[in-house]
Structures are given as structure tokens and as C-alpha cells.
PDB file of C-alpha atoms in Angstrom:
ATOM      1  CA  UNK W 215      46.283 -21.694  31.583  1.00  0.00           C
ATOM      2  CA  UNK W 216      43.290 -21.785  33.417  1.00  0.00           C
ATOM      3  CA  UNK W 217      44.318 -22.909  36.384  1.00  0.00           C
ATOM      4  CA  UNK W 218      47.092 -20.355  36.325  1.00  0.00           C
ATOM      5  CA  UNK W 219      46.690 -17.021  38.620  1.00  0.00           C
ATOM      6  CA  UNK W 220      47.878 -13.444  37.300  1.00  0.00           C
ATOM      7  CA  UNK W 221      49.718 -13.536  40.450  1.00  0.00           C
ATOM      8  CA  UNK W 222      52.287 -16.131  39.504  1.00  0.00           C
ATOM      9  CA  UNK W 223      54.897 -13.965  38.268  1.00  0.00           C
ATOM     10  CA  UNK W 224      54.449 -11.439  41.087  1.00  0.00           C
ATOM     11  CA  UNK W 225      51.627  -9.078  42.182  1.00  0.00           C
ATOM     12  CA  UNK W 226      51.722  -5.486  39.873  1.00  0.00           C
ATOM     13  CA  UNK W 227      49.175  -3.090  40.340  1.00  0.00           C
ATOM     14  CA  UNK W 228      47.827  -3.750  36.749  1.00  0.00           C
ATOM     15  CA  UNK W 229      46.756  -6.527  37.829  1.00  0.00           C
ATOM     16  CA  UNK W 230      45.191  -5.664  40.784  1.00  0.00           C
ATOM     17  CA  UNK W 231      42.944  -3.239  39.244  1.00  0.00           C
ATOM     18  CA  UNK W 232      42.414  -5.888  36.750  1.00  0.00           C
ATOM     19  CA  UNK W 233      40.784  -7.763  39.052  1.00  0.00           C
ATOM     20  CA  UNK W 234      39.110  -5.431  40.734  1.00  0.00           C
ATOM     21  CA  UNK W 235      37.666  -4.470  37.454  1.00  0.00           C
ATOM     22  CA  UNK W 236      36.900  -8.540  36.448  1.00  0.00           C
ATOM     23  CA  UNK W 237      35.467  -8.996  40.231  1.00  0.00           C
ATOM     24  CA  UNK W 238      33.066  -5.505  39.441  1.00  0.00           C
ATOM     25  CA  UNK W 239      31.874  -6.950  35.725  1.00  0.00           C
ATOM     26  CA  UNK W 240      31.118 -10.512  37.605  1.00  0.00           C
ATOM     27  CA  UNK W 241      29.386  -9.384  40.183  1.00  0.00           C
ATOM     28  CA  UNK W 242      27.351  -7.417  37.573  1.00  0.00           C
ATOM     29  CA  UNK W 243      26.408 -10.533  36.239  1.00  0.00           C
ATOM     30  CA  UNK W 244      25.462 -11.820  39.002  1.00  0.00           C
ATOM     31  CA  UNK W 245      23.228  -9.546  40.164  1.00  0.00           C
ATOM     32  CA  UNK W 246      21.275  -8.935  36.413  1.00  0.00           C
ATOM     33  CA  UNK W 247      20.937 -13.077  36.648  1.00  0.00           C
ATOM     34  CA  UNK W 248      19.796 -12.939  40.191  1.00  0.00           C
ATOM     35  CA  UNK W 249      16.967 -10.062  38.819  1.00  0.00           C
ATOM     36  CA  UNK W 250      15.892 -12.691  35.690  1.00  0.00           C
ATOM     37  CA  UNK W 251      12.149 -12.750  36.592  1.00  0.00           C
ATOM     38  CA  UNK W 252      12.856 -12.371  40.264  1.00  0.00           C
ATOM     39  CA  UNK W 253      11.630  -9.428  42.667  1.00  0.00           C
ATOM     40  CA  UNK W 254      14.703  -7.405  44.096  1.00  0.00           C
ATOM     41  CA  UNK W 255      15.839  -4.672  45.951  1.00  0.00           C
ATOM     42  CA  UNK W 256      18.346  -2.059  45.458  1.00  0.00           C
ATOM     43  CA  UNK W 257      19.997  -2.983  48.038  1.00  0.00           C
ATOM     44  CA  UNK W 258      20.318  -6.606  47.505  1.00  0.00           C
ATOM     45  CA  UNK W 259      21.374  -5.816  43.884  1.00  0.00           C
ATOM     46  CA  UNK W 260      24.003  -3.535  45.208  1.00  0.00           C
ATOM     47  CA  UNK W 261      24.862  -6.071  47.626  1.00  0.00           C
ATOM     48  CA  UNK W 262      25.837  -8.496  45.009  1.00  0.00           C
ATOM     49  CA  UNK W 263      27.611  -6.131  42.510  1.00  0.00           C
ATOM     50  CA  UNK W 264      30.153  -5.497  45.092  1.00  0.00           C
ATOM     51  CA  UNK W 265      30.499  -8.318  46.997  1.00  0.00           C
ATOM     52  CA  UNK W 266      32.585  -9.889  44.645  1.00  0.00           C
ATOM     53  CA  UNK W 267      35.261  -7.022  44.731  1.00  0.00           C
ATOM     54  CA  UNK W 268      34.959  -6.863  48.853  1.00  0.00           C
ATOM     55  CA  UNK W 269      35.746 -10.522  49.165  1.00  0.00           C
ATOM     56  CA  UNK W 270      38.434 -10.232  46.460  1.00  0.00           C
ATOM     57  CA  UNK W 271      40.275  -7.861  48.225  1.00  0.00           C
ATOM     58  CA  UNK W 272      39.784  -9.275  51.535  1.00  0.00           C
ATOM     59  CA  UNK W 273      41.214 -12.630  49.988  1.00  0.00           C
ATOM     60  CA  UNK W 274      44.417 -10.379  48.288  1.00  0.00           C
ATOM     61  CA  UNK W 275      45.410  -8.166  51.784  1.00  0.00           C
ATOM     62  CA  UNK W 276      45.345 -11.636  54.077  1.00  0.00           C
ATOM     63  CA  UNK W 277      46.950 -14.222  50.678  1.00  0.00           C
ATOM     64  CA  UNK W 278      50.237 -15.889  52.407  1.00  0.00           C
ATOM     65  CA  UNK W 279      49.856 -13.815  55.549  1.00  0.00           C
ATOM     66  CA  UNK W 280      48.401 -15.632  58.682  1.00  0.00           C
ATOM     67  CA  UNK W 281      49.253 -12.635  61.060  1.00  0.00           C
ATOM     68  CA  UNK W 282      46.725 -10.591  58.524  1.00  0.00           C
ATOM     69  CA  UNK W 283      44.198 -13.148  58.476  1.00  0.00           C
ATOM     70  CA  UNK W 284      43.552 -13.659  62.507  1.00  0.00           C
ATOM     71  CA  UNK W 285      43.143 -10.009  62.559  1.00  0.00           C
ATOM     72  CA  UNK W 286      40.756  -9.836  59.441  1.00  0.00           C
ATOM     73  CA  UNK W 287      38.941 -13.196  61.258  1.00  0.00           C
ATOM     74  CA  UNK W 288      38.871 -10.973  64.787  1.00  0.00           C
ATOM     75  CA  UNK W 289      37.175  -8.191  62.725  1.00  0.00           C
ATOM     76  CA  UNK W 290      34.700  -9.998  60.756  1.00  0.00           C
ATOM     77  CA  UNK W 291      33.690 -11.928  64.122  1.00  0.00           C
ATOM     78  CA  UNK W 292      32.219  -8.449  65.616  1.00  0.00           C
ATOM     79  CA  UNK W 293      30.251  -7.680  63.035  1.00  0.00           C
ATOM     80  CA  UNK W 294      26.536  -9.329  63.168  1.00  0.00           C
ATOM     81  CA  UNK W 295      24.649  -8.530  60.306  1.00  0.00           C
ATOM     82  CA  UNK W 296      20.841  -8.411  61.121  1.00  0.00           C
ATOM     83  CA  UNK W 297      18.093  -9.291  57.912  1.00  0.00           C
ATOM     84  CA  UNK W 298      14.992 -10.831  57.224  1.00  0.00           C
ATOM     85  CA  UNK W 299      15.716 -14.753  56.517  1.00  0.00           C
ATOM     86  CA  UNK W 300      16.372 -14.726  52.591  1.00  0.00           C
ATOM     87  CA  UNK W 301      14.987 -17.448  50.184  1.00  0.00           C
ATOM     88  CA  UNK W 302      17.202 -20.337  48.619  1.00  0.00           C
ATOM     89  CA  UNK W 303      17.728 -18.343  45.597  1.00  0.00           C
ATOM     90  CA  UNK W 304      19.014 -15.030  47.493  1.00  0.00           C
ATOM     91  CA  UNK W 305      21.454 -17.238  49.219  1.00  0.00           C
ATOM     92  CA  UNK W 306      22.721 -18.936  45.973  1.00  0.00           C
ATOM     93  CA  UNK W 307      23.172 -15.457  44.662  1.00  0.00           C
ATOM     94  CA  UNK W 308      25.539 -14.431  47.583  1.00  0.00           C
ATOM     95  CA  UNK W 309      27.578 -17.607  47.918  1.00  0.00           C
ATOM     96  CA  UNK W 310      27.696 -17.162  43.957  1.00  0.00           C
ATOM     97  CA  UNK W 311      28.885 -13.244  44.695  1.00  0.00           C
ATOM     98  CA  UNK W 312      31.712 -14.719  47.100  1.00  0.00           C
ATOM     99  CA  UNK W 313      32.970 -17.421  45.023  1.00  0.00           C
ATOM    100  CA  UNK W 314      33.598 -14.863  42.727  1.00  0.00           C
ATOM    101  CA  UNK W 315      35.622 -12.663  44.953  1.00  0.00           C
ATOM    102  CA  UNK W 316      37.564 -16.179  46.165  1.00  0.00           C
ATOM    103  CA  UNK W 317      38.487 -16.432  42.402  1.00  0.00           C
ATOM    104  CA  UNK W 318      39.081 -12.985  41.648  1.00  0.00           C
ATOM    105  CA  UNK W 319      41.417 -12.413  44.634  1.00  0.00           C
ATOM    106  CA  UNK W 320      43.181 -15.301  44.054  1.00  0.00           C
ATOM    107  CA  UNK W 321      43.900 -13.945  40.612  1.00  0.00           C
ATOM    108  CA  UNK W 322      42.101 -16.262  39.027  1.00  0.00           C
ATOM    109  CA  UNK W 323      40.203 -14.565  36.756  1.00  0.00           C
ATOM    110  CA  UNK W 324      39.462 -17.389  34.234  1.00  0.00           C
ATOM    111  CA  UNK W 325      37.749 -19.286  36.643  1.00  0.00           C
ATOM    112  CA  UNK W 326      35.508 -16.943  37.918  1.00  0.00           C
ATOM    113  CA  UNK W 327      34.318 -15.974  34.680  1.00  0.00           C
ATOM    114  CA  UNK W 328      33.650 -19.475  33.389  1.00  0.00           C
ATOM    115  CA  UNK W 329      32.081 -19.801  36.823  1.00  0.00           C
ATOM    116  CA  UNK W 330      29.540 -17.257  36.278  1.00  0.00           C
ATOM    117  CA  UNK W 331      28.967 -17.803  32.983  1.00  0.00           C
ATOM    118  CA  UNK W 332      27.862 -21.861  33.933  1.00  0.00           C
ATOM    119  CA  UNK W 333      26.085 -20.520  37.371  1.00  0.00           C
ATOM    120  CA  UNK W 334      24.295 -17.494  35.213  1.00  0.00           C
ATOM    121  CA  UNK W 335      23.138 -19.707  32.181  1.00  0.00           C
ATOM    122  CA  UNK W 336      22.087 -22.513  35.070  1.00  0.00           C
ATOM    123  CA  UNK W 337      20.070 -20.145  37.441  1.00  0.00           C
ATOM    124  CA  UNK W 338      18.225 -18.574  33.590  1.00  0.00           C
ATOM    125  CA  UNK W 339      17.359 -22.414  32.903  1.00  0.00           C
ATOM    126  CA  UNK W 340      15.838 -23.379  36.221  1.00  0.00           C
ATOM    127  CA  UNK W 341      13.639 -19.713  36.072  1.00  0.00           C
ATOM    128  CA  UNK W 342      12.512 -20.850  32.629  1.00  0.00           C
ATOM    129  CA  UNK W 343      12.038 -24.432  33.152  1.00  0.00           C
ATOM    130  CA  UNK W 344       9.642 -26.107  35.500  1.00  0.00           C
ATOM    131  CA  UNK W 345      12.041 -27.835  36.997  1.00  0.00           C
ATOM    132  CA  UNK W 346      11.808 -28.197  40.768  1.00  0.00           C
ATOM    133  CA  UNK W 347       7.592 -27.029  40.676  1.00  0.00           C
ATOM    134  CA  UNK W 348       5.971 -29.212  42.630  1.00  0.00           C
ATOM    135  CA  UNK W 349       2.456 -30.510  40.584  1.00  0.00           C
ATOM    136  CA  UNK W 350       0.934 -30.558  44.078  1.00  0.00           C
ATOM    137  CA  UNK W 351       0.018 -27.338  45.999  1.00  0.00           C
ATOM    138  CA  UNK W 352      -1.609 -27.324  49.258  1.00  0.00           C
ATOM    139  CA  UNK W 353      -4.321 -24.658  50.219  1.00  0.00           C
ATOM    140  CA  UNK W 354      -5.582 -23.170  53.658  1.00  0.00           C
ATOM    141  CA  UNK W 355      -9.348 -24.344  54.286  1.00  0.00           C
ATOM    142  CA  UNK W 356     -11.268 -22.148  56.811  1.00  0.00           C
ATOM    143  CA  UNK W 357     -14.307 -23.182  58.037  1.00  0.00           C
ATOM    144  CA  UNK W 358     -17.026 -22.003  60.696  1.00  0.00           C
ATOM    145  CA  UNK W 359     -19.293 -23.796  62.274  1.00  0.00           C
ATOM    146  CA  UNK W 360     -21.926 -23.206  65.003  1.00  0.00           C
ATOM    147  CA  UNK W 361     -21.010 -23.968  68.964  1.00  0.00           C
ATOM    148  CA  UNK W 362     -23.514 -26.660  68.976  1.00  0.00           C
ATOM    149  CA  UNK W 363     -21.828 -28.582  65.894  1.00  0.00           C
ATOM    150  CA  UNK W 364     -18.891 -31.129  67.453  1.00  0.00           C
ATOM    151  CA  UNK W 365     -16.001 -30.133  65.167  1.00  0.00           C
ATOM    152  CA  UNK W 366     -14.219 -33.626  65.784  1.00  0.00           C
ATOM    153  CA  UNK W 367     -14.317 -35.353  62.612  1.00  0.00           C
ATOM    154  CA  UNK W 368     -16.993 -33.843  61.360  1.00  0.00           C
ATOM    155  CA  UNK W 369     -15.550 -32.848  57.895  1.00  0.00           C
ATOM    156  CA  UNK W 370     -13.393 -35.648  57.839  1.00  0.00           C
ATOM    157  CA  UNK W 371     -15.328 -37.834  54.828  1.00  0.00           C
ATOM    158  CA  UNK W 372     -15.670 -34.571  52.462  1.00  0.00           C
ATOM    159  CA  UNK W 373     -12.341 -34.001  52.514  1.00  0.00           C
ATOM    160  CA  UNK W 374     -11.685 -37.749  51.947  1.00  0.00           C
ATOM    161  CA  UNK W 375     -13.491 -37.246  49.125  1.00  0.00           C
ATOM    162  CA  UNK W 376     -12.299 -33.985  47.629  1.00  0.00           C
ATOM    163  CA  UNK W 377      -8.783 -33.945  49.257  1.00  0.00           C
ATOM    164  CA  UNK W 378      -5.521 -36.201  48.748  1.00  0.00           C
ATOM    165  CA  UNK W 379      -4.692 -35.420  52.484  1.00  0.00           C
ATOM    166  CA  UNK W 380      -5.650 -32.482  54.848  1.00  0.00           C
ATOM    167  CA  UNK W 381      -4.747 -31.671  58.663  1.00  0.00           C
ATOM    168  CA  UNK W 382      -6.744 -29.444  60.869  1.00  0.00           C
ATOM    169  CA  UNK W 383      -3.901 -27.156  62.076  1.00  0.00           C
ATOM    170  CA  UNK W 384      -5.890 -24.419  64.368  1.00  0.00           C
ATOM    171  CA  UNK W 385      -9.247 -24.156  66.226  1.00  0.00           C
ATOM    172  CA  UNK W 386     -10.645 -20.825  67.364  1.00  0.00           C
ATOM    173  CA  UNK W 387     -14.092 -19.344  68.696  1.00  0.00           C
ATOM    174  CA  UNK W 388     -15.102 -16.228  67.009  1.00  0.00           C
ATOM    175  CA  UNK W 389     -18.482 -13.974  67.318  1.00  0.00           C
ATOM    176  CA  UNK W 390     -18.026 -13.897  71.065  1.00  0.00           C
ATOM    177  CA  UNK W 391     -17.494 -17.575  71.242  1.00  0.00           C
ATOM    178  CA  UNK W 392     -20.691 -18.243  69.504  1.00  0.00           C
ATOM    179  CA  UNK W 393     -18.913 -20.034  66.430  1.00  0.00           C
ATOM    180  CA  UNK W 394     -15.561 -22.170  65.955  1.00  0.00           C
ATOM    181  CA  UNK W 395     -13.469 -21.273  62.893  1.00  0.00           C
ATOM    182  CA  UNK W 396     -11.070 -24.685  61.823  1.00  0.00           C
ATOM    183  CA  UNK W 397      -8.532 -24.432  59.891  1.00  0.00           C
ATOM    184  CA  UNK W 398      -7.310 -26.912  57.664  1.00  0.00           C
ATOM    185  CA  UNK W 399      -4.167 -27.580  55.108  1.00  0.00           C
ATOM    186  CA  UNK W 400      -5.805 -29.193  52.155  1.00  0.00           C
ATOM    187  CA  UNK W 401      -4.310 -30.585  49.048  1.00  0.00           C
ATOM    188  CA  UNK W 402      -7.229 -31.164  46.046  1.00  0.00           C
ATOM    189  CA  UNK W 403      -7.062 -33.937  44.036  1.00  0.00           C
ATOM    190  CA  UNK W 404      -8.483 -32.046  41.597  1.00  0.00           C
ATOM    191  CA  UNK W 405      -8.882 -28.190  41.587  1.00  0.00           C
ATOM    192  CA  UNK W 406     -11.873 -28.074  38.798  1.00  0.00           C
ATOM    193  CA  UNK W 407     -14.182 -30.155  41.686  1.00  0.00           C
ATOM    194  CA  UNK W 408     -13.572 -27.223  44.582  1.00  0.00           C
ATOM    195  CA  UNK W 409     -16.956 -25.630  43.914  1.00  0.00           C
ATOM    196  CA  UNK W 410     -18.655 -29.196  44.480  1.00  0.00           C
ATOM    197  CA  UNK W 411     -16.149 -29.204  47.475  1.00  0.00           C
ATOM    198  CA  UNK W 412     -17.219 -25.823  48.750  1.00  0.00           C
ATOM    199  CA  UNK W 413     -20.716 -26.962  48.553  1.00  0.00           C
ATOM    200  CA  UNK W 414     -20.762 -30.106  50.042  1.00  0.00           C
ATOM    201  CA  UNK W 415     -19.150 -28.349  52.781  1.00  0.00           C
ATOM    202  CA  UNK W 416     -21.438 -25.874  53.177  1.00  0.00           C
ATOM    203  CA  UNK W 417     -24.298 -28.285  53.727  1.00  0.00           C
ATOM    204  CA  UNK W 418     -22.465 -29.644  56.489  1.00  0.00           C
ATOM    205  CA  UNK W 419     -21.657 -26.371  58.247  1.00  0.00           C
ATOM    206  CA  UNK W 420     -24.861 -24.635  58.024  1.00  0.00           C
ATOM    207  CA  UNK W 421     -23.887 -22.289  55.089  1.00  0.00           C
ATOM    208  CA  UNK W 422     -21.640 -19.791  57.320  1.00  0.00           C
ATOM    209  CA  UNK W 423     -18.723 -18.695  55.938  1.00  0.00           C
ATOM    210  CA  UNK W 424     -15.972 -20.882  54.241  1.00  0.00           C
ATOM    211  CA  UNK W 425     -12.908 -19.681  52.775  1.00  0.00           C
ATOM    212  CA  UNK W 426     -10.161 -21.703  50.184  1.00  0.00           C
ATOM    213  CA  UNK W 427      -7.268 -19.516  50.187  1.00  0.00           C
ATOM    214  CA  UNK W 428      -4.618 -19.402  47.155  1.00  0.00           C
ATOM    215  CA  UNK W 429      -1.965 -21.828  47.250  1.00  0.00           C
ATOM    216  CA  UNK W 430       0.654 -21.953  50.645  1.00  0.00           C
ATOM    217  CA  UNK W 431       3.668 -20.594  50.261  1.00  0.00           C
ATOM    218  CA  UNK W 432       6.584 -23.167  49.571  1.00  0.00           C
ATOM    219  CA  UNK W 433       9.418 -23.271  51.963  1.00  0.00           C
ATOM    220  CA  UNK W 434      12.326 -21.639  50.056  1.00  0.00           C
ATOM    221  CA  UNK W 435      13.521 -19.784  53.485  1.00  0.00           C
ATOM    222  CA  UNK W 436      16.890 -20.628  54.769  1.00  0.00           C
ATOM    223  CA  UNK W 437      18.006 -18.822  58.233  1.00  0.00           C
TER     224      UNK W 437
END
């Protein structure tokens, strides 16, 4: 039974509106998991309520037809859709949305639902869980130092000390080229020691300024 489509004995429009109705409630779900202690927009939320009954659709008007689905292909292939590049879990959510509307407009309405029921009750684990938190957070490590200071290497044995590893990613002359401001990716071994870090450093650079910025953003972008 639940690999069998309401479509087997012939397509009715009860069941068509059936589905639509099954693809709207899914989607639904979708988009109050995707919102589970998760920033959102409108128009992403919208986006994945009715996804689901777009692609179900779609996937009922070009079912058995090849003719129909070159000419829904041609269509689609004009259309370039223009965003920001979302993060793994906005993707998720959308391939989530159009798995739905696969299911649904194949009439198999069983399926989707079990499918977003597993996806829903997996995505509210992983937001609840630590599970995929990296223990290890890098920082961004600013320092200036005077012109007459050589910036090669100069750090290098404090942040042996303080740091499990560290790169100095940008070098730039500020105050009218008086001063150099390095920039460095740190990650602490141990983030109760970063005033003695701080300090050690600023020893070294003449007390001028020194910033430790909050943690870098992980990569979760996908293009």
C-alpha cells in the first residue's frame, strides 16, 4: 500500500485536490521545521510552503507525456533565479520542499508524508543535539605594530604558545603608513589563557591596539 499511487486506478479530480491539499500540509511542515530555532524570512517560509504543491503539479501536467515535458524543460531553462548563496540547511529545506512535490505529484501521498515526518523529526534532532559542532573555533587576531618593528615572525613563538595553529592572512599600513596592522586566523588551545595571550602580545607590539574577534564564521554556504 505504500508504494501504491492514488493514480493507479485513474486520475479523478478528488484526488487531485487531494494532493494538492497533502502537498500544501507538507510543505507546511516543512517550513515550521525549517523555522525550529533557525532565523527566516517570509519569503523563504513562503517559498517552502508552496513549493511542494508547484513541483507537484509540474510533475502531474508533464506524468507520461514527453511532448509536455521538453516544453516545461524549455520553460524552466529561461528562467534564472538570482539570490544570495543560502546555507546547507536552506538548501536541505528546498530539496526537502521538492521531494515532496515529486511524491505528491506522483500520487504518492504516503511517502511523502512518512518522508517528512523522518526528515522533520531528523532536522529537530540535529538543532537540539550537538552533533556536527566542531569543539574547535578559530578567531581573527589583529595586531599593530610600529613601521620600525619587522613583522616577519615576530609573533610567531606567542602564538606557539597560546595557539594550536594560526596563519597571518593580511598585512596593511594604517595611520598614514606609520603602523602595519597583521591579521591572523588563530585557534586557542585554551580560551581561559587569552588575557595572558593578549598580554604577552602586547609586550611585544608596544601596547598599540590588538583585537581577538568572536569566533569565524563556519562554512555552511553552498552556491
Amino acid at each position: 500500500m505504500l508504494l501504491n499511487s492514488v493514480y493507479a486506478n485513474g486520475t479523478t479530480v478528488e484526488m487531485f485536490l487531494l494532493s494538492m491539499l497533502v502537498s500544501l500540509v507538507l510543505g507546511f511542515i516543512t517550513a515550521m521545521t525549517y523555522s525550529f530555532k533557525n532565523s527566516y524570512s517570509k519569503s523563504m517560509m513562503s517559498a517552502l510552503m508552496l513549493l511542494p504543491l508547484a513541483v507537484q503539479t509540474v510533475i502531474f501536467l508533464v506524468n507520461g507525456n514527453l511532448g509536455i515535458g521538453v516544453a516545461v524543460a524549455g520553460a524552466f531553462s529561461l528562467v534564472r533565479f538570482r539570490s544570495v548563496p543560502g546555507t546547507a540547511k536552506d538548501i536541505t529545506a528546498l530539496f526537502m520542499a521538492m521531494a515532496i512535490g515529486l511524491a505528491t505529484g506522483t500520487g504518492l501521498l504516503l511517502i511523502g508524508a512518512v518522508f517528512t515526518v523522518v526528515m522533520s523529526l531528523c532536522l529537530v534532532l540535529i538543532t537540539l543535539t550537538n552533533f556536527g559542532n566542531s569543539p574547535y573555533q578559530e578567531r581573527e587576531l589583529k595586531i599593530t605594530i610600529p613601521e620600525s618593528l619587522d613583522y616577519d615572525g615576530v609573533f610567531d613563538d606567542i602564538l606557539q604558545s597560546y595557539t594550536e595553529k594560526f596563519s597571518l592572512n593580511r598585512i596593511r599600513t594604517t595611520n598614514l603608513g606609520s603602523l602595519y596592522e597583521l591579521t591572523y586566523n588563530v585557534l586557542l588551545k585554551d580560551s581561559n589563557n587569552t588575557k595572558k595571550f593578549i598580554d604577552k602580545l602586547r609586550v611585544r607590539n608596544g601596547n598599540l591596539n590588538i583585537q581577538l574577534g568572536r569566533a569565524l564564521s563556519t562554512k555552511e554556504e553552498m552556491l
